[in-house]
XYZ file of C-alpha atoms in Angstrom:
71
model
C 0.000 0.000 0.000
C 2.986 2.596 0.232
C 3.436 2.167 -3.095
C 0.506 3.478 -4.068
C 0.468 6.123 -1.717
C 3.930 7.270 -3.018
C 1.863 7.665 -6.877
C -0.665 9.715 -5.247
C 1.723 12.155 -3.962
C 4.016 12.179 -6.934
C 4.492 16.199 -8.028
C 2.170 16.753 -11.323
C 4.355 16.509 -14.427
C 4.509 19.522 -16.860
C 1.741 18.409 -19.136
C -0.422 17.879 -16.058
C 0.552 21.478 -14.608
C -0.439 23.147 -18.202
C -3.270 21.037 -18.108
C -4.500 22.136 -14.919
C -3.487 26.362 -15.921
C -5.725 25.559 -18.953
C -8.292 24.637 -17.201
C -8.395 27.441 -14.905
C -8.202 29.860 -17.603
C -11.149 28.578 -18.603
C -13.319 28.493 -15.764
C -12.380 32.294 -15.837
C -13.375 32.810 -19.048
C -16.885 31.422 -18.617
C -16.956 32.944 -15.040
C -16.702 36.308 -16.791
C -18.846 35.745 -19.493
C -21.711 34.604 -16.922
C -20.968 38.111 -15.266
C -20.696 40.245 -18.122
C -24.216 38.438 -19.419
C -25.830 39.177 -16.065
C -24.730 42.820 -15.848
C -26.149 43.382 -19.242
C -29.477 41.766 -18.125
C -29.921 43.886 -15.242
C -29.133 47.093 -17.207
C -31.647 46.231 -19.675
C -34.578 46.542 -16.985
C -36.134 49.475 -16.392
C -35.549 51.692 -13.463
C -39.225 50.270 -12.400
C -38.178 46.663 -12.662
C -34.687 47.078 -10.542
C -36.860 48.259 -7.651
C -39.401 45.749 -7.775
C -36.289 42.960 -7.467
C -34.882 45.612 -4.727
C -31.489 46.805 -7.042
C -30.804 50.209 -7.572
C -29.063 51.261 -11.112
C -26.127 51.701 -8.971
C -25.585 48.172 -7.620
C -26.096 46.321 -10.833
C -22.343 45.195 -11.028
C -22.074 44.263 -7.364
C -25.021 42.494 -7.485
C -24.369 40.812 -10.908
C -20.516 40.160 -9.109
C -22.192 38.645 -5.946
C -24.125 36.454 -8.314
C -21.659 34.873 -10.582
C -18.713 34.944 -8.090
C -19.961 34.529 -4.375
C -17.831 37.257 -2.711
């Protein structure tokens, strides 16, 4: 069984490391494109509409950022 445990902690290879920056890159890319999408959704309601969902013009990007991203 140490044998196996000694694979699992074996440092990631280059190709796995590129892999793994690839990957990240593009769950940032889609993370931004889901924010940018819901910031343009809530500045297409009306002034009306932003108050009945309780978001003033002025909070649309924090509240588009809270969305997408959490914190």
């Amino acid at each position: 069984m140490t044998y196996a445990t000694e694979i699992l902690q074996a440092p990631a290879g280059i190709v796995d490391r590129i892999s793994a920056r690839i990957a990240e890159w593009k769950e940032q890319f889609e993370s931004q494109a889901q924010y940018r999408k819901t910031v343009r959704e809530l500045g297409s309601l009306s002034d009306r509409e932003l108050e009945d969902l309780g978001i003033s013009r002025g909070s649309v990007r924090f509240v588009a950022h809270m969305a997408v991203y959490g914190n």
